[in-house]
mmCIF file of C-alpha atoms and ligand atoms in Angstrom:
data_model
loop_
_atom_site.group_PDB
_atom_site.id
_atom_site.type_symbol
_atom_site.label_atom_id
_atom_site.label_comp_id
_atom_site.label_asym_id
_atom_site.label_seq_id
_atom_site.Cartn_x
_atom_site.Cartn_y
_atom_site.Cartn_z
ATOM 1 C CA MET A 406 48.094 -50.799 63.015
ATOM 2 C CA LYS A 407 48.425 -49.893 59.381
ATOM 3 C CA ILE A 408 50.149 -53.213 58.649
ATOM 4 C CA ILE A 409 47.402 -55.206 60.340
ATOM 5 C CA TYR A 410 44.850 -53.353 58.284
ATOM 6 C CA THR A 411 46.734 -54.006 55.029
ATOM 7 C CA VAL A 412 47.060 -57.706 55.828
ATOM 8 C CA LEU A 413 43.363 -57.877 56.627
ATOM 9 C CA VAL A 414 42.434 -56.243 53.314
ATOM 10 C CA LEU A 415 44.686 -58.675 51.440
ATOM 11 C CA VAL A 416 43.184 -61.712 53.162
ATOM 12 C CA VAL A 417 39.620 -60.570 52.515
ATOM 13 C CA THR A 418 40.387 -59.875 48.836
ATOM 14 C CA GLN A 419 41.935 -63.312 48.454
ATOM 15 C CA LEU A 420 38.904 -64.904 50.035
ATOM 16 C CA LEU A 421 36.552 -63.019 47.736
ATOM 17 C CA VAL A 422 38.537 -64.057 44.663
ATOM 18 C CA ALA A 423 38.652 -67.652 45.850
ATOM 19 C CA CYS A 424 34.892 -67.687 46.424
ATOM 20 C CA GLY A 425 34.061 -66.556 42.865
ATOM 21 C CA ASP A 426 32.920 -69.668 41.001
ATOM 22 C CA PRO A 427 35.438 -70.077 38.148
ATOM 23 C CA THR A 428 32.964 -72.148 36.133
ATOM 24 C CA LYS A 429 30.752 -69.032 35.859
ATOM 25 C CA SER A 430 33.548 -66.899 34.427
ATOM 26 C CA GLY A 431 33.210 -65.291 30.995
ATOM 27 C CA ARG A 432 36.860 -65.965 30.243
ATOM 28 C CA GLY A 433 37.433 -67.693 26.938
ATOM 29 C CA PHE A 434 34.136 -66.526 25.510
ATOM 30 C CA THR A 435 34.473 -65.417 21.893
ATOM 31 C CA LEU A 436 31.773 -64.569 19.402
ATOM 32 C CA PRO A 437 32.204 -65.265 15.720
ATOM 33 C CA GLU A 438 32.314 -62.209 13.447
ATOM 34 C CA GLY A 439 28.820 -60.751 13.043
ATOM 35 C CA ASP A 440 27.243 -58.910 10.114
ATOM 36 C CA ALA A 441 26.154 -55.401 11.153
ATOM 37 C CA GLN A 442 23.646 -55.012 8.305
ATOM 38 C CA LYS A 443 21.947 -58.286 9.207
ATOM 39 C CA GLY A 444 22.035 -57.105 12.819
ATOM 40 C CA GLN A 445 20.109 -54.014 11.820
ATOM 41 C CA ASP A 446 17.545 -56.236 10.080
ATOM 42 C CA ALA A 447 17.250 -58.347 13.234
ATOM 43 C CA PHE A 448 16.879 -55.202 15.360
ATOM 44 C CA LEU A 449 13.805 -54.264 13.323
ATOM 45 C CA ALA A 450 12.479 -57.820 12.907
ATOM 46 C CA LEU A 451 12.586 -58.397 16.696
ATOM 47 C CA HIS A 452 11.056 -54.942 17.360
ATOM 48 C CA CYS A 453 13.937 -53.800 19.509
ATOM 49 C CA ASN A 454 13.140 -50.339 18.154
ATOM 50 C CA SER A 455 9.839 -50.290 20.032
ATOM 51 C CA CYS A 456 11.847 -49.470 23.181
ATOM 52 C CA HIS A 457 15.184 -48.356 21.786
ATOM 53 C CA ALA A 458 16.206 -45.330 19.796
ATOM 54 C CA ILE A 459 19.677 -45.263 18.325
ATOM 55 C CA LYS A 460 21.520 -42.002 18.649
ATOM 56 C CA GLY A 461 22.182 -40.368 15.317
ATOM 57 C CA ARG A 462 20.154 -42.945 13.379
ATOM 58 C CA ALA A 463 16.931 -41.185 12.390
ATOM 59 C CA ASP A 464 16.591 -43.823 9.653
ATOM 60 C CA ILE A 465 15.840 -46.467 12.280
ATOM 61 C CA PRO A 466 12.339 -45.544 13.415
ATOM 62 C CA HIS A 467 11.551 -45.554 17.114
ATOM 63 C CA SER A 468 7.856 -45.577 17.924
ATOM 64 C CA GLU A 469 7.020 -42.284 19.591
ATOM 65 C CA GLU A 470 4.190 -43.709 21.729
ATOM 66 C CA ALA A 471 6.487 -46.216 23.414
ATOM 67 C CA ALA A 472 6.423 -46.037 27.206
ATOM 68 C CA ILE A 473 10.120 -46.881 27.271
ATOM 69 C CA THR A 474 12.911 -45.154 25.411
ATOM 70 C CA VAL A 475 16.353 -46.403 26.229
ATOM 71 C CA LYS A 476 18.929 -44.883 23.926
ATOM 72 C CA LEU A 477 21.604 -47.083 22.448
ATOM 73 C CA GLY A 478 24.725 -45.934 20.646
ATOM 74 C CA GLY A 479 26.271 -42.496 20.622
ATOM 75 C CA THR A 480 29.457 -41.164 22.111
ATOM 76 C CA VAL A 481 30.648 -42.972 25.197
ATOM 77 C CA ARG A 482 33.717 -43.004 27.404
ATOM 78 C CA ILE A 483 34.023 -46.766 27.359
ATOM 79 C CA ILE A 484 32.866 -48.844 24.413
ATOM 80 C CA GLN A 485 30.749 -51.752 25.552
ATOM 81 C CA ASN A 486 32.586 -54.908 24.679
ATOM 82 C CA TYR A 487 30.632 -57.746 23.208
ATOM 83 C CA GLY A 488 30.502 -59.619 26.485
ATOM 84 C CA GLN A 489 28.626 -56.690 27.981
ATOM 85 C CA LEU A 490 26.343 -56.300 24.986
ATOM 86 C CA VAL A 491 25.503 -59.998 24.884
ATOM 87 C CA THR A 492 24.752 -59.884 28.601
ATOM 88 C CA SER A 493 22.492 -56.844 28.114
ATOM 89 C CA ILE A 494 20.549 -58.808 25.519
ATOM 90 C CA ILE A 495 20.312 -62.318 26.934
ATOM 91 C CA ASN A 496 20.400 -61.479 30.640
ATOM 92 C CA PRO A 497 19.093 -57.899 30.826
ATOM 93 C CA SER A 498 18.508 -57.869 34.581
ATOM 94 C CA HIS A 499 22.155 -58.643 35.302
ATOM 95 C CA ARG A 500 23.144 -54.995 34.933
ATOM 96 C CA LEU A 501 20.566 -52.302 34.341
ATOM 97 C CA ALA A 502 21.204 -49.326 32.078
ATOM 98 C CA LYS A 503 22.222 -46.204 33.984
ATOM 99 C CA GLY A 504 20.595 -42.778 33.934
ATOM 100 C CA TYR A 505 16.927 -43.757 33.686
ATOM 101 C CA PRO A 506 14.112 -43.444 36.200
ATOM 102 C CA GLN A 507 13.745 -46.846 37.888
ATOM 103 C CA ALA A 508 10.045 -47.066 37.165
ATOM 104 C CA MET A 509 10.701 -46.750 33.451
ATOM 105 C CA ILE A 510 13.188 -49.550 33.085
ATOM 106 C CA GLN A 511 12.598 -52.054 35.853
ATOM 107 C CA SER A 512 9.972 -53.759 37.922
ATOM 108 C CA GLY A 513 11.411 -54.821 41.239
ATOM 109 C CA GLU A 514 14.895 -56.073 40.422
ATOM 110 C CA GLN A 515 13.887 -57.162 36.950
ATOM 111 C CA SER A 516 14.573 -55.304 33.707
ATOM 112 C CA LEU A 517 11.493 -54.459 31.703
ATOM 113 C CA MET A 518 13.311 -55.666 28.645
ATOM 114 C CA PRO A 519 11.654 -58.830 27.353
ATOM 115 C CA ASN A 520 13.468 -62.134 27.200
ATOM 116 C CA TYR A 521 14.293 -63.175 23.644
ATOM 117 C CA ASN A 522 16.234 -66.287 24.458
ATOM 118 C CA SER A 523 13.734 -68.718 23.013
ATOM 119 C CA VAL A 524 13.027 -66.714 19.854
ATOM 120 C CA MET A 525 16.373 -65.242 18.897
ATOM 121 C CA THR A 526 18.909 -67.297 16.998
ATOM 122 C CA VAL A 527 22.578 -67.241 17.933
ATOM 123 C CA GLN A 528 23.238 -65.818 14.476
ATOM 124 C CA GLN A 529 20.856 -62.936 15.178
ATOM 125 C CA LEU A 530 22.552 -62.318 18.501
ATOM 126 C CA THR A 531 25.980 -62.272 16.873
ATOM 127 C CA ASP A 532 24.798 -59.886 14.159
ATOM 128 C CA LEU A 533 22.983 -57.655 16.652
ATOM 129 C CA VAL A 534 26.158 -57.236 18.668
ATOM 130 C CA ALA A 535 28.110 -56.290 15.512
ATOM 131 C CA PHE A 536 25.386 -53.794 14.622
ATOM 132 C CA LEU A 537 25.149 -52.263 18.102
ATOM 133 C CA GLN A 538 28.875 -51.983 18.556
ATOM 134 C CA ALA A 539 29.120 -49.977 15.361
ATOM 135 C CA GLN A 540 26.669 -47.420 16.802
ATOM 136 C CA TYR A 541 28.987 -46.404 19.626
ATOM 137 C CA GLU A 542 31.736 -43.921 19.228
ATOM 138 C CA MET A 543 34.594 -43.439 21.588
ATOM 139 C CA ASP A 544 34.711 -40.076 23.336
ATOM 140 C CA PRO A 545 38.277 -38.956 22.743
ATOM 141 C CA VAL A 546 39.801 -38.031 26.043
ATOM 142 C CA ILE A 547 41.510 -34.689 25.602
ATOM 143 C CA GLN A 548 44.897 -34.962 27.233
ATOM 144 C CA THR A 549 46.094 -31.986 29.152
ATOM 145 C CA ARG A 550 49.304 -30.736 27.636
ATOM 146 C CA TYR A 551 51.802 -29.598 30.189
ATOM 147 C CA PRO A 552 54.399 -27.176 28.874
ATOM 148 C CA ARG A 553 57.929 -28.397 29.351
ATOM 149 C CA TYR A 554 59.582 -26.840 32.306
ATOM 150 C CA ASN A 555 63.139 -25.761 31.735
ATOM 151 C CA TYR A 556 65.149 -25.649 34.869
ATOM 152 C CA PRO A 557 67.056 -22.421 35.154
ATOM 153 C CA LYS A 558 70.711 -23.016 34.522
HETATM 154 C C1 LIG B 803 9.743 -53.652 25.896
HETATM 155 C C2 LIG B 803 10.904 -52.810 25.791
HETATM 156 C C3 LIG B 803 12.211 -53.371 25.248
HETATM 157 C C4 LIG B 803 12.438 -54.071 24.089
HETATM 158 C C5 LIG B 803 11.411 -54.528 23.064
HETATM 159 C C6 LIG B 803 13.870 -54.281 24.015
HETATM 160 N N1 LIG B 803 14.486 -53.711 25.088
HETATM 161 FE FE1 LIG B 803 16.507 -53.528 25.386
HETATM 162 N N2 LIG B 803 16.164 -52.569 27.125
HETATM 163 C C7 LIG B 803 14.921 -52.244 27.629
HETATM 164 C C8 LIG B 803 15.074 -51.602 28.916
HETATM 165 C C9 LIG B 803 13.936 -51.123 29.811
HETATM 166 C C10 LIG B 803 16.451 -51.516 29.144
HETATM 167 C C11 LIG B 803 17.127 -50.865 30.362
HETATM 168 C C12 LIG B 803 17.219 -51.836 31.494
HETATM 169 C C13 LIG B 803 18.335 -52.810 31.264
HETATM 170 O O1 LIG B 803 19.494 -52.366 31.116
HETATM 171 O O2 LIG B 803 18.036 -54.004 31.203
HETATM 172 C C14 LIG B 803 17.115 -52.135 27.997
HETATM 173 C C15 LIG B 803 18.493 -52.236 27.845
HETATM 174 C C16 LIG B 803 19.129 -52.697 26.709
HETATM 175 C C17 LIG B 803 20.550 -52.661 26.491
HETATM 176 C C18 LIG B 803 21.598 -52.088 27.463
HETATM 177 C C19 LIG B 803 21.652 -50.600 27.341
HETATM 178 C C20 LIG B 803 22.638 -49.938 28.279
HETATM 179 O O3 LIG B 803 22.884 -48.731 28.100
HETATM 180 O O4 LIG B 803 23.154 -50.593 29.182
HETATM 181 C C21 LIG B 803 20.789 -53.214 25.259
HETATM 182 C C22 LIG B 803 22.128 -53.395 24.570
HETATM 183 C C23 LIG B 803 19.495 -53.616 24.723
HETATM 184 N N3 LIG B 803 18.511 -53.275 25.631
HETATM 185 C C24 LIG B 803 19.309 -54.233 23.504
HETATM 186 C C25 LIG B 803 18.071 -54.652 23.012
HETATM 187 C C26 LIG B 803 17.903 -55.430 21.805
HETATM 188 C C27 LIG B 803 19.015 -55.871 20.877
HETATM 189 C C28 LIG B 803 16.550 -55.671 21.675
HETATM 190 C C29 LIG B 803 15.849 -56.502 20.634
HETATM 191 C C30 LIG B 803 16.305 -57.869 20.496
HETATM 192 C C31 LIG B 803 15.882 -55.012 22.802
HETATM 193 N N4 LIG B 803 16.840 -54.443 23.601
HETATM 194 C C32 LIG B 803 14.511 -54.969 22.990
HETATM 195 C C33 LIG B 803 13.695 -52.466 27.044
HETATM 196 C C34 LIG B 803 13.505 -53.140 25.860
#
């Protein structure tokens, strides 16, 4: 019974992998090096700060009256790679930020984040990603230290 189940799981996984359209894969996608300072300028110029506050960056003003405050940056377990950051910016509804009341960040299935794709340059996008990535800090996982066990002789 167990073997049948295992075989079934393998077949289904294979099918799922085979069905994924390889032309939609992000593999091979590489951004050129961005300029974090220019990214910060773009962040302000495009008014990203009207909805986003950056943790630990009181120098980047976030408008207090904003209906939406989604925090970016800070200490995280997994640093967002640039593929994820680019996706958050150019295709915000693809994956919605976690930990916020639905009504604040989405309408139906759509993110309330505006679409910048016809106003933002690729250079701005590249710089924004460099800027945002620098705002995240890796949460160091504290490893449990196990004392060495000496077998009694
Ligand atoms: C009108 C409000 C608004 C503006 C302006 C806005 N965003 Fe957002 N943004 C959101 C909302 C709401 C979310 C959460 C839903 C989601 O993940 O799409 C979000 C999510 C994000 C995320 C993902 C955060 C996470 O933790 O997953 C990033 C990155 C981001 N925005 C970057 C930007 C950048 C860069 C700009 C400016 C070019 C910008 N946003 C402008 C509303 C906004």
